[in-house]
XYZ file of C-alpha atoms in Angstrom:
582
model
C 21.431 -26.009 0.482
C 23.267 -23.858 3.449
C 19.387 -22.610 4.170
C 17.771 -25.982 4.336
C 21.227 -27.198 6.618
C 20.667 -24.272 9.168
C 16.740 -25.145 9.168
C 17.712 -28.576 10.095
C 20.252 -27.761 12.496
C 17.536 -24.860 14.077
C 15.023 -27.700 14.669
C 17.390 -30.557 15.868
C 18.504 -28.355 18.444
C 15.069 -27.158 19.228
C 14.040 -31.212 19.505
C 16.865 -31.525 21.499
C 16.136 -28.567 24.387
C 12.299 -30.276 24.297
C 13.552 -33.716 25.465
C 16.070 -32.102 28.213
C 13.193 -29.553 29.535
C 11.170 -32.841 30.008
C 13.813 -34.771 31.586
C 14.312 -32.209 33.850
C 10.732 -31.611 34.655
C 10.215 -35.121 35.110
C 13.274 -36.212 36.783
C 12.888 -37.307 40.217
C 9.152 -36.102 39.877
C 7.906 -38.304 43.019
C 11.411 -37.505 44.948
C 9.973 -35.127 47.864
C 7.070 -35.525 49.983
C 4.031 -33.840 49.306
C 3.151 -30.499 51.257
C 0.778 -28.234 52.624
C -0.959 -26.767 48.894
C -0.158 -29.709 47.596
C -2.235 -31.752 50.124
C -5.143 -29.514 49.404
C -4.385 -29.839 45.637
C -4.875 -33.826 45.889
C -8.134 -33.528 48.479
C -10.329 -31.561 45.984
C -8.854 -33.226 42.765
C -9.469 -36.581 43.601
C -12.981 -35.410 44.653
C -12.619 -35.681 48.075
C -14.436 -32.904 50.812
C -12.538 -31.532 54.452
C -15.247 -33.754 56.214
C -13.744 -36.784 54.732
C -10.937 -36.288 56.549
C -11.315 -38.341 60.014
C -10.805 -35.883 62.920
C -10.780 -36.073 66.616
C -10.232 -39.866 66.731
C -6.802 -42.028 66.081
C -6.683 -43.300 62.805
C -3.637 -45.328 61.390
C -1.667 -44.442 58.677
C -3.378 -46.956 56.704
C -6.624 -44.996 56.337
C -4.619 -42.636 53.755
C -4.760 -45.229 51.173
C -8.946 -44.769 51.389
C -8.354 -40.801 52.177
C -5.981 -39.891 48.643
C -8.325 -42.625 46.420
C -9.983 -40.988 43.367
C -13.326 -40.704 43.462
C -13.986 -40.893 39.840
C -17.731 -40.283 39.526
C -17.137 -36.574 40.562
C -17.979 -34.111 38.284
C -16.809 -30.947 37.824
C -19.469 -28.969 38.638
C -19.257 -30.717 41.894
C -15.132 -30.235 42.287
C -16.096 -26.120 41.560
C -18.378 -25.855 44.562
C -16.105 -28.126 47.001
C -13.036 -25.140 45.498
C -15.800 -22.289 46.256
C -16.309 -22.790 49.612
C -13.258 -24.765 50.637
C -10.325 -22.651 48.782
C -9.382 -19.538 47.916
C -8.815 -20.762 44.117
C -10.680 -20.685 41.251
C -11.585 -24.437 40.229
C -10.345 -24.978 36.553
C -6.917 -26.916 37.513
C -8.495 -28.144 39.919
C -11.186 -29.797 37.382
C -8.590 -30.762 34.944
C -6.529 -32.651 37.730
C -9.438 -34.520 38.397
C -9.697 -35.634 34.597
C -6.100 -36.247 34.652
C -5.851 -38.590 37.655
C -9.043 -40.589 36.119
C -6.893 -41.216 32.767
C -3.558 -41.891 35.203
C -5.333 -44.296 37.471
C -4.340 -47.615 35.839
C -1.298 -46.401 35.824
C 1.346 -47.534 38.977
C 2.859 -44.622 39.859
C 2.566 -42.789 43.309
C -0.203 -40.158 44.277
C 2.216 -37.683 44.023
C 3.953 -38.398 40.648
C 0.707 -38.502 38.973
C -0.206 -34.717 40.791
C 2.695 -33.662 39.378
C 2.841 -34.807 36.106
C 0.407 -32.548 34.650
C 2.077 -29.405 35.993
C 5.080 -30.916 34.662
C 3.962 -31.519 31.035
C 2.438 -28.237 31.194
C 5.781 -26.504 31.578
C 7.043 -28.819 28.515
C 4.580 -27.029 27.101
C 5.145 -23.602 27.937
C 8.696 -24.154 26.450
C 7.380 -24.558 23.386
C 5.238 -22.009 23.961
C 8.157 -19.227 24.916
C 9.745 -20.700 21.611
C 6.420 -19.581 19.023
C 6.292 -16.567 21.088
C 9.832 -15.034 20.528
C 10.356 -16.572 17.037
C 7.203 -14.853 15.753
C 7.825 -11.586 17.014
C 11.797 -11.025 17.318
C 13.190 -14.456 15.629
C 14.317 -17.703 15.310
C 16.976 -17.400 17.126
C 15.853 -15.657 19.962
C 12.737 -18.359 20.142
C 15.597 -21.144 20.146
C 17.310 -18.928 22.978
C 14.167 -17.776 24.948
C 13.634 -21.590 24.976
C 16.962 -22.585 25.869
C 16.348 -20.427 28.934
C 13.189 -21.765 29.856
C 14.230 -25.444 30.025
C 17.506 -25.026 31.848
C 15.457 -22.610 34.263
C 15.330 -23.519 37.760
C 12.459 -21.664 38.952
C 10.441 -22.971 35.955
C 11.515 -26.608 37.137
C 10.646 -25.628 40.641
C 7.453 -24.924 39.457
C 6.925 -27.698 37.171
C 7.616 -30.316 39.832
C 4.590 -28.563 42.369
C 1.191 -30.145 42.160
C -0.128 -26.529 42.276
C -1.506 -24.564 39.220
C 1.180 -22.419 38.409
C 2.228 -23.768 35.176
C -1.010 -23.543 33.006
C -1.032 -19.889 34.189
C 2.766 -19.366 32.657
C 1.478 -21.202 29.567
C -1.606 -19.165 29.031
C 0.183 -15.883 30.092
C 3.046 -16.936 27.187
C -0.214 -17.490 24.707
C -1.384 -14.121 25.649
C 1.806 -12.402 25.449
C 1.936 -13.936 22.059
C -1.990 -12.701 20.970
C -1.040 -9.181 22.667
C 2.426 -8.486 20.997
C 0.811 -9.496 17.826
C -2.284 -7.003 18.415
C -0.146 -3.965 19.208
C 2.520 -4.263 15.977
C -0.587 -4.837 13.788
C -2.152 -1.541 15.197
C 1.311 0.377 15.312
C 0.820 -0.379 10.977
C -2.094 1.148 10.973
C -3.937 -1.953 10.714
C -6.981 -3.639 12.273
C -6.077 -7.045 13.683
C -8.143 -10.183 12.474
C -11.619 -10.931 14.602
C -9.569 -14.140 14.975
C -6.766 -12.402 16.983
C -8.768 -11.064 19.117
C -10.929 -13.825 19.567
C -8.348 -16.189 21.059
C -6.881 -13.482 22.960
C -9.761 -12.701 24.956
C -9.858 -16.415 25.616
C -7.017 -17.481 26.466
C -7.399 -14.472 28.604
C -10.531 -15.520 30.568
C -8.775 -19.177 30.760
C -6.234 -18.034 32.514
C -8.482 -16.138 34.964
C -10.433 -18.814 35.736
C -6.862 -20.719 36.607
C -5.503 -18.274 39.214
C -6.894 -15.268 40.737
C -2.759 -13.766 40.136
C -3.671 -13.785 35.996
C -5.895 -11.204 36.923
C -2.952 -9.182 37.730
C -1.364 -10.569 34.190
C -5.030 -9.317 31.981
C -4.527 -5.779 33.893
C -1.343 -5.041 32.497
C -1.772 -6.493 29.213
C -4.917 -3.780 29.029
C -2.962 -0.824 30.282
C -0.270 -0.994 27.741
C -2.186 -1.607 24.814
C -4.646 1.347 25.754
C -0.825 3.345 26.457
C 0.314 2.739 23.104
C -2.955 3.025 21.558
C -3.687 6.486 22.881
C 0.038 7.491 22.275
C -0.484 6.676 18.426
C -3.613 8.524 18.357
C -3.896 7.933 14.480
C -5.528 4.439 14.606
C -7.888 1.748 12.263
C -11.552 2.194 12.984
C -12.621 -0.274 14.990
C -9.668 -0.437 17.645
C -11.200 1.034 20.352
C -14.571 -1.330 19.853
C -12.424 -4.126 19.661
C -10.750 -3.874 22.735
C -13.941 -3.127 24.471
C -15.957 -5.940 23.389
C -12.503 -8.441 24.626
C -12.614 -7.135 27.811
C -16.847 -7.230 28.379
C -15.946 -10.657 27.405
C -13.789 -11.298 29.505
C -15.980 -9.421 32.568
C -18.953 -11.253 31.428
C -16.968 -14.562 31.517
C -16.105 -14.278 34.785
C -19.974 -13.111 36.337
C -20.279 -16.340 37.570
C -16.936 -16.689 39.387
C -17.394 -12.908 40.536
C -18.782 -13.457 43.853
C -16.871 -15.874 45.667
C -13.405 -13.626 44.179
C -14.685 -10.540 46.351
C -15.609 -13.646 49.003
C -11.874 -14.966 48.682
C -10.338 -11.595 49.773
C -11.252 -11.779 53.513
C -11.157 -15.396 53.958
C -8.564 -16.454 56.977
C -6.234 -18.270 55.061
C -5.020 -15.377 53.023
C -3.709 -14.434 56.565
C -0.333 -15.969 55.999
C 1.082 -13.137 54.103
C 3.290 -11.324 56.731
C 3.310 -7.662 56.464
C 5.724 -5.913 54.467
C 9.149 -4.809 56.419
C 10.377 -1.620 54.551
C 12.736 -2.825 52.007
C 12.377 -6.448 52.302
C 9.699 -6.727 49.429
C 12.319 -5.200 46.698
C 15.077 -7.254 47.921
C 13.033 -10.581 48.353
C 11.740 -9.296 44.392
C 15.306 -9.058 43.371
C 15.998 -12.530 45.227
C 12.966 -14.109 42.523
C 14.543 -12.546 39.462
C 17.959 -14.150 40.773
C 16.185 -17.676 41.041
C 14.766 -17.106 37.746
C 18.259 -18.167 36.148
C 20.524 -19.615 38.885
C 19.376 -21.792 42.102
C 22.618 -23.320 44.332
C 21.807 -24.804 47.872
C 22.015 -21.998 50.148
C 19.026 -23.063 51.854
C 20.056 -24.839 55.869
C 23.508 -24.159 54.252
C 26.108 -22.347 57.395
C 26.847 -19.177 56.868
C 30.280 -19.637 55.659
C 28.820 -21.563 52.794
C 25.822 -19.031 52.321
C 27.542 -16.083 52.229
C 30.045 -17.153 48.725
C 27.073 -18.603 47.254
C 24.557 -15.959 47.297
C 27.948 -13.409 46.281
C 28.593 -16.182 43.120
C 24.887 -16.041 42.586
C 24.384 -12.172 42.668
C 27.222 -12.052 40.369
C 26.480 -14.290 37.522
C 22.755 -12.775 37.536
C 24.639 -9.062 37.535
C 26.543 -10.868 34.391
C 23.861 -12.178 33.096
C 21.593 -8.900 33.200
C 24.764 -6.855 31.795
C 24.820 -9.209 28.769
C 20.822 -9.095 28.539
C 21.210 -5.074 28.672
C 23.459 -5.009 25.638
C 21.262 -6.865 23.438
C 18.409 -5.434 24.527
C 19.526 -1.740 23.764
C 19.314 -3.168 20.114
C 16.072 -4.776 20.689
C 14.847 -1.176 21.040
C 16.514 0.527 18.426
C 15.465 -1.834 15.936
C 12.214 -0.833 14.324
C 11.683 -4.908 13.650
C 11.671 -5.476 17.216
C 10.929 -2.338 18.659
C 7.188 -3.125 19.566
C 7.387 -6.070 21.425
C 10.066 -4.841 23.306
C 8.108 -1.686 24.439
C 5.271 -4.212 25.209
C 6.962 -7.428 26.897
C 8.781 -4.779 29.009
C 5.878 -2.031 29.556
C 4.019 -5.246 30.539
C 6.443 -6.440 33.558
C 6.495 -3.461 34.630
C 3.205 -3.101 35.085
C 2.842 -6.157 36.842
C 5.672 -4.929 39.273
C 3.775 -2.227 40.255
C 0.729 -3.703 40.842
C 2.587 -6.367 43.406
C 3.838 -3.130 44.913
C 0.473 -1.768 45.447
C -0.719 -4.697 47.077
C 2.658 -5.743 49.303
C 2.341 -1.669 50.443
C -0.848 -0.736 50.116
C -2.968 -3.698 51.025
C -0.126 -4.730 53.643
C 0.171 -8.461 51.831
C 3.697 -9.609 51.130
C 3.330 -11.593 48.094
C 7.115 -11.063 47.381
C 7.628 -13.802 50.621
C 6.538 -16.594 48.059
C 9.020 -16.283 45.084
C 6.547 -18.697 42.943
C 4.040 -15.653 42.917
C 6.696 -14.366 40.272
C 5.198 -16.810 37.694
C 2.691 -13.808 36.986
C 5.466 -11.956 34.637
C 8.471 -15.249 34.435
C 7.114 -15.839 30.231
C 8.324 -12.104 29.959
C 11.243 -11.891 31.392
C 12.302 -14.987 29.758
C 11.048 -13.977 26.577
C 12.901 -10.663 26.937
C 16.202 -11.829 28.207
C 16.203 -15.034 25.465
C 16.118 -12.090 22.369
C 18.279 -10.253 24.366
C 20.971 -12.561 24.509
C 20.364 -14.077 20.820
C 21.022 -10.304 19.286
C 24.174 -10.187 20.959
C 25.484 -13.108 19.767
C 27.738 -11.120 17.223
C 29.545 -9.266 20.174
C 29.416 -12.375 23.155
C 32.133 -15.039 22.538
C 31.126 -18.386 22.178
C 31.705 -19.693 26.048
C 29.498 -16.643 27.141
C 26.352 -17.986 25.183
C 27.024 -21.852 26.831
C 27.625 -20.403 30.045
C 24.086 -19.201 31.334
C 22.699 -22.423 30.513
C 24.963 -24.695 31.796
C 24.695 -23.197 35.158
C 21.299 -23.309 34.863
C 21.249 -27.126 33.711
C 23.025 -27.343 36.935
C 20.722 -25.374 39.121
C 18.015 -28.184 38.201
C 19.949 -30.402 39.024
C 20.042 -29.006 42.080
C 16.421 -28.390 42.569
C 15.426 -31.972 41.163
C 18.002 -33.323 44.236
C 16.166 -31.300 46.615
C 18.754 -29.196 47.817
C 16.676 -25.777 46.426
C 13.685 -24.852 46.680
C 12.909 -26.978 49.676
C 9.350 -27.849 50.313
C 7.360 -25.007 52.700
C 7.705 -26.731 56.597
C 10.123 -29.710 54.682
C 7.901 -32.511 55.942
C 10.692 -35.061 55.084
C 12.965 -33.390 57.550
C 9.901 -33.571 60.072
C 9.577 -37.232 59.531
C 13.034 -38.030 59.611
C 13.340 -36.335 62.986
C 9.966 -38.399 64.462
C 11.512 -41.357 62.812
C 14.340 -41.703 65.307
C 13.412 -45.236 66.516
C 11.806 -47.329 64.124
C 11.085 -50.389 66.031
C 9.097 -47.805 68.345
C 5.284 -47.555 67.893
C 4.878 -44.020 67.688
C 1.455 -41.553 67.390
C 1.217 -37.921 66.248
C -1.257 -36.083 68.083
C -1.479 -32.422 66.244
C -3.911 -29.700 67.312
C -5.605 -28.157 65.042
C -7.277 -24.431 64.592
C -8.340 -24.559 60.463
C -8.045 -27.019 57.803
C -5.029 -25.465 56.917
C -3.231 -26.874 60.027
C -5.261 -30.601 59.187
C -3.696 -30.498 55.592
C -0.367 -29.582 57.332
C -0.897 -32.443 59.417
C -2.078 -35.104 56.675
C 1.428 -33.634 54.748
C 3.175 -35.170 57.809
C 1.809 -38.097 58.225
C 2.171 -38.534 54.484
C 5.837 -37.699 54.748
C 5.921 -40.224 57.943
C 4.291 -43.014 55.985
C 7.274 -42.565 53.112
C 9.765 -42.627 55.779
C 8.646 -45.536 57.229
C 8.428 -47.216 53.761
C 12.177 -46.448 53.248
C 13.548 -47.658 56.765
C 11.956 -50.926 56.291
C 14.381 -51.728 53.609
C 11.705 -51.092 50.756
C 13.359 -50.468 47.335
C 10.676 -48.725 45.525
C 8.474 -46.525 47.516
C 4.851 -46.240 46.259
C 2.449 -44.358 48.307
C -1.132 -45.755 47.457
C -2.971 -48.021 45.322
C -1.107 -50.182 42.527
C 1.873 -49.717 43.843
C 1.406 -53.614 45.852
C 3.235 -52.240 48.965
C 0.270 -51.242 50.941
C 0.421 -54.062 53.362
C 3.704 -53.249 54.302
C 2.824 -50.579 56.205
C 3.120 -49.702 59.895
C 0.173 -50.074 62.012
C 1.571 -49.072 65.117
C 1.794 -45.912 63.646
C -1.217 -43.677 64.330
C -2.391 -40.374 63.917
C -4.491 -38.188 65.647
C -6.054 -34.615 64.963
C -7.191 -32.247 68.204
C -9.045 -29.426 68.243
C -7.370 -26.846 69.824
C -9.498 -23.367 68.615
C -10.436 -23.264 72.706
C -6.997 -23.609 73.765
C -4.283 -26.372 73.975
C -5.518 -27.381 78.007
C -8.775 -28.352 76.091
C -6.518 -30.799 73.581
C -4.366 -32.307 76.235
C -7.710 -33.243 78.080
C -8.772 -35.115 74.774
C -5.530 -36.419 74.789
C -6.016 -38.202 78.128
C -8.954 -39.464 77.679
C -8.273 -41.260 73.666
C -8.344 -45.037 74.016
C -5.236 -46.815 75.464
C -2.827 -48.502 73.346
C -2.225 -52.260 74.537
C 1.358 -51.789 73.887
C 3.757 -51.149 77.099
C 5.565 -48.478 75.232
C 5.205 -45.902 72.593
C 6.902 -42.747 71.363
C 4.204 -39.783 71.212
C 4.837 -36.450 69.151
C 2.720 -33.560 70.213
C 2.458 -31.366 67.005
C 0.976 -27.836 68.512
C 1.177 -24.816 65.259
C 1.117 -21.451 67.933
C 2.459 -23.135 70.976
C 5.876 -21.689 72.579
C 8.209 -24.538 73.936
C 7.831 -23.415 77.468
C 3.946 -23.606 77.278
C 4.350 -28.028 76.403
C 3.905 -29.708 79.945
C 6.393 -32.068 81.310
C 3.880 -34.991 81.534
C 0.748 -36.023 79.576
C -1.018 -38.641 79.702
C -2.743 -40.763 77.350
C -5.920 -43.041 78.739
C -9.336 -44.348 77.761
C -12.582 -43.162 76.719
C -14.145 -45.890 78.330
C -15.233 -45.004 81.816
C -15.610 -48.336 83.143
C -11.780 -49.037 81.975
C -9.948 -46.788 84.959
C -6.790 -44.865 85.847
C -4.584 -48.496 85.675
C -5.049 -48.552 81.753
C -3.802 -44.935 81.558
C 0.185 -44.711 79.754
C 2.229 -41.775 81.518
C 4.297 -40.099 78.869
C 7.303 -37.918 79.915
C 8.602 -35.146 77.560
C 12.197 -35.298 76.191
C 13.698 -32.353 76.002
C 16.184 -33.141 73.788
C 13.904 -33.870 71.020
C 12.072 -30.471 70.442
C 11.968 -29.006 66.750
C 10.559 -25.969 65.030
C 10.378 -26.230 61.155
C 7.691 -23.377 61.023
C 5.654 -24.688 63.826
C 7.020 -27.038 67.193
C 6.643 -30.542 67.579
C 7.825 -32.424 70.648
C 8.223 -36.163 71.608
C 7.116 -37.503 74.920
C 7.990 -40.814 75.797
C 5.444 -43.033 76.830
C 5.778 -46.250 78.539
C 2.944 -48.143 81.120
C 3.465 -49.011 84.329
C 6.441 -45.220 84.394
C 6.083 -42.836 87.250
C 4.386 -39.794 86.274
């Protein structure tokens, strides 16, 4: 009776740390703007090309609605070419979104709730996921805990609520982990696993390299410890060694048709955002990920005198945290139960670890910069730190069990509010600042050297379109089509893209010569990615492409030096008004 209580007890709470990992993953899901990846994320799911996107001319706002529509008859043959030679992705999430956002289109929710709601149920998913993976090879328990962990996490919330493919990786690295633990205990018996093992390990495997080129990194190390422990028992099954060679010619064989455009990927320009690493930086900005891994306050355009306390509170619980962790794993190890997966979830982060380090210092790319690179090895360390804790529950006190998690509950709270983890160049802030005079008209001229900078761009003018949305007293913001609102929107607001490869002089030409707005007065922000303040003249001018039109339609626009920002790249306003001295 006491046996079938606890089993009911065990799976009520399990039920219950489902539902509040999918509250928290859903929670404000539409909340922030969309940004820079996820721009690009929405272009080639919804079937869309870079030439779709109308450059060089003015365009209002109101041509997004046509720009973010699905086009449904897209295959995904088609979707993997448009990802081959405009990304430097594989296309499988990419393919899926596109599935996804044909079953969600009846559906009246915004562009960007539906993006991320796949992510989102994904990392419901992995919880479940962590939960068969620790329960099968420590316990119960420490699949309840690992689980635990994983909902309450902020970085897997973060990552949850990003239209980005960094959740299915997490999920098929967890599935994996789970194939690869099992493989190793079976051989450390002396036993040969099932075909069926195998199998799905090699699968799930070759999934997950077809999601992100970073699961590469994830099938690596899963390879080198097994062969480790494999040639450190010595005495093995016949048929080990054949067995891991056919999974990985699978897996190579798998990926032939991918092959070329990885090695194609590696010297494409937009992998040039990875600064270069700065001696220690990459190990502390590492240590900063594990941190955010189980605590996330707002320290992020905090003052210093708030900054400074926080990160010391944060450093500490995580020092806590990892003492606690330490404990329990010391018996993890000495257990002969649990002793295998330990040696392999840990042997496999490690592993990981030093392949980042080989390429932040050896290929010069700081991947540590981005802390959502960590999802790579996250399942682990969750997995590890979840048994950890749930074997030392004889010698931690009640309060010191609750404790991780409820900071962690609040940490999403936190990151659902959008106080962490704020969006790469925060295009809310951006339109908020451009926003400064609603009744205004207002343009956004931004130059423009890759598509990179134009989905930068389209991110702002999303951002703008919300903001405008939300000024003019509308209650519930919907971005495209179902949500009703679309004739609501601003069409004084335009937007213009500039080339500006040859030089900024060659885009403030264009500028003067784009048609003339009938209106005696307009606000115009000059969005220039590479341009120092000093280098933005004091006047520009904004005329017409007609010839037979003249000088007298020209609008003089005067810059305002008090309204000059730099959120990653400048953007200035000039104020424009007809008949103004130049």
């Amino acid at each position: 009776m006491n046996n079938s209580k606890n089993l009911s007890t065990h799976y009520w709470a399990l039920a219950g740390v489902m539902v509040l990992g999918a509250i928290l993953r859903f929670w404000h899901l539409d909340l922030k703007p969309l940004w820079l990846d996820e721009v690009l994320t929405a272009l080639l799911s919804l079937g869309r090309l870079y030439v779709d996107v109308p450059l060089d001319v003015v365009f209002p706002l109101s041509t997004l609605q046509q720009l973010f529509t699905l086009k449904p008859d897209v295959s995904c043959p088609e979707i993997a070419q448009a990802v081959a030679s405009q990304s430097t992705h594989p296309p499988l999430f990419f393919c899926l979104m596109h599935q996804w956002l044909s079953w969600l289109e009846p559906v009246a929710q915004s562009l960007s709730w539906k993006l991320r709601a796949l992510p989102a149920l994904i990392g419901v998913c992995a919880i479940a996921s962590i939960y068969c993976l620790n329960r099968i090879v420590f316990s119960p328990t420490a699949g309840l805990m690992g689980a635990a962990l994983m909902a309450v996490s902020p970085f897997g919330v973060y990552l949850s609520q990003e239209a980005r493919h960094y959740t299915l990786p997490v999920l098929l690295t967890t599935l994996a982990l789970l194939g690869f633990v099992q493989i190793q205990q079976t051989l450390y018996s002396r036993k040969l696993p099932r075909p069926r093992i195998w199998a799905v390990w090699g699968i799930v495997n070759s999934l997950g390299c077809y999601v992100h080129y970073f699961f590469i990194l994830a099938f690596i190390a899963q390879l080198a410890t097994l062969i480790g422990v494999m040639l450190h028992r010595r005495r093995l099954p016949k048929g080990s060694w054949l067995a891991v060679g056919l999974v990985v010619v699978g897996v190579a064989v798998s990926y032939l048709p991918w092959l070329p455009m990885l090695f194609g990927d590696f010297g494409r320009p937009e992998t040039g955002w990875l600064p270069t690493p700065e001696h220690i930086m990459p190990l502390v900005q590492t240590l900063m990920g594990w941190i955010l891994m189980v605590i996330a306050l707002p320290i992020e355009g905090q003052p210093l005198w708030i900054q400074v306390p926080i990160a010391l509170l944060m450093l500490g619980f995580t020092s806590w945290v990892s003492l606690q962790s330490w404990r329990g794993f010391k018996q993890l190890w000495r257990q002969p139960e649990t002793h295998v997966a330990t040696l392999a979830l840990s042997c496999f982060t490690v592993c990981v670890l030093l392949q980042f380090l080989a390429i932040v210092y050896l290929l010069g790319k700081d991947i540590t910069v981005a802390p959502r690179y960590n999802f790579v090895y996250y399942p682990a360390i969750i997995a590890l730190v979840g048994a950890s804790l749930a074997v030392n529950t004889r010698t931690m006190g009640q309060w010191r069990k609750i404790l991780p998690l409820c900071l962690g509950l609040l940490s999403c709270v936190f990151v659902v509010s959008n106080l962490v983890f704020l969006k790469p160049f925060n295009p809310q802030q951006i339109a908020q600042d451009m926003n400064l005079e609603p009744v205004v008209p207002m343009m956004i001229a931004m130059g423009y050297n890759n598509f990179q900078d134009v989905a930068l761009g389209l991110s702002v003018a999303l951002a703008v379109e919300q903001e405008e949305y939300r000024s003019s007293g509308v209650q519930e913001f919907r971005t495209f089509i179902n949500s009703g609102r679309t004739e609501l929107l601003a069409e004084d607001t335009s937007f213009v893209f500039l080339d500006s490869k040859l030089g900024y002089d060659l885009v403030w030409q264009k500028l003067s010569k784009l048609p003339a707005s009938s209106l005696g007065r307009m606000n115009l922000w000059v969005i220039a990615p590479g341009l120092r303040r000093r280098d933005y003249p004091q006047q520009l001018t904004i005329g017409s492409a007609e010839p037979d039109v003249g000088i007298a339609n020209q609008i003089p626009c005067t810059r305002d030096p008090s309204e000059y920002y730099r959120i990653g790249f400048p953007y200035q306003l000039y104020r424009c008004q007809k008949g103004a001295s130049p």
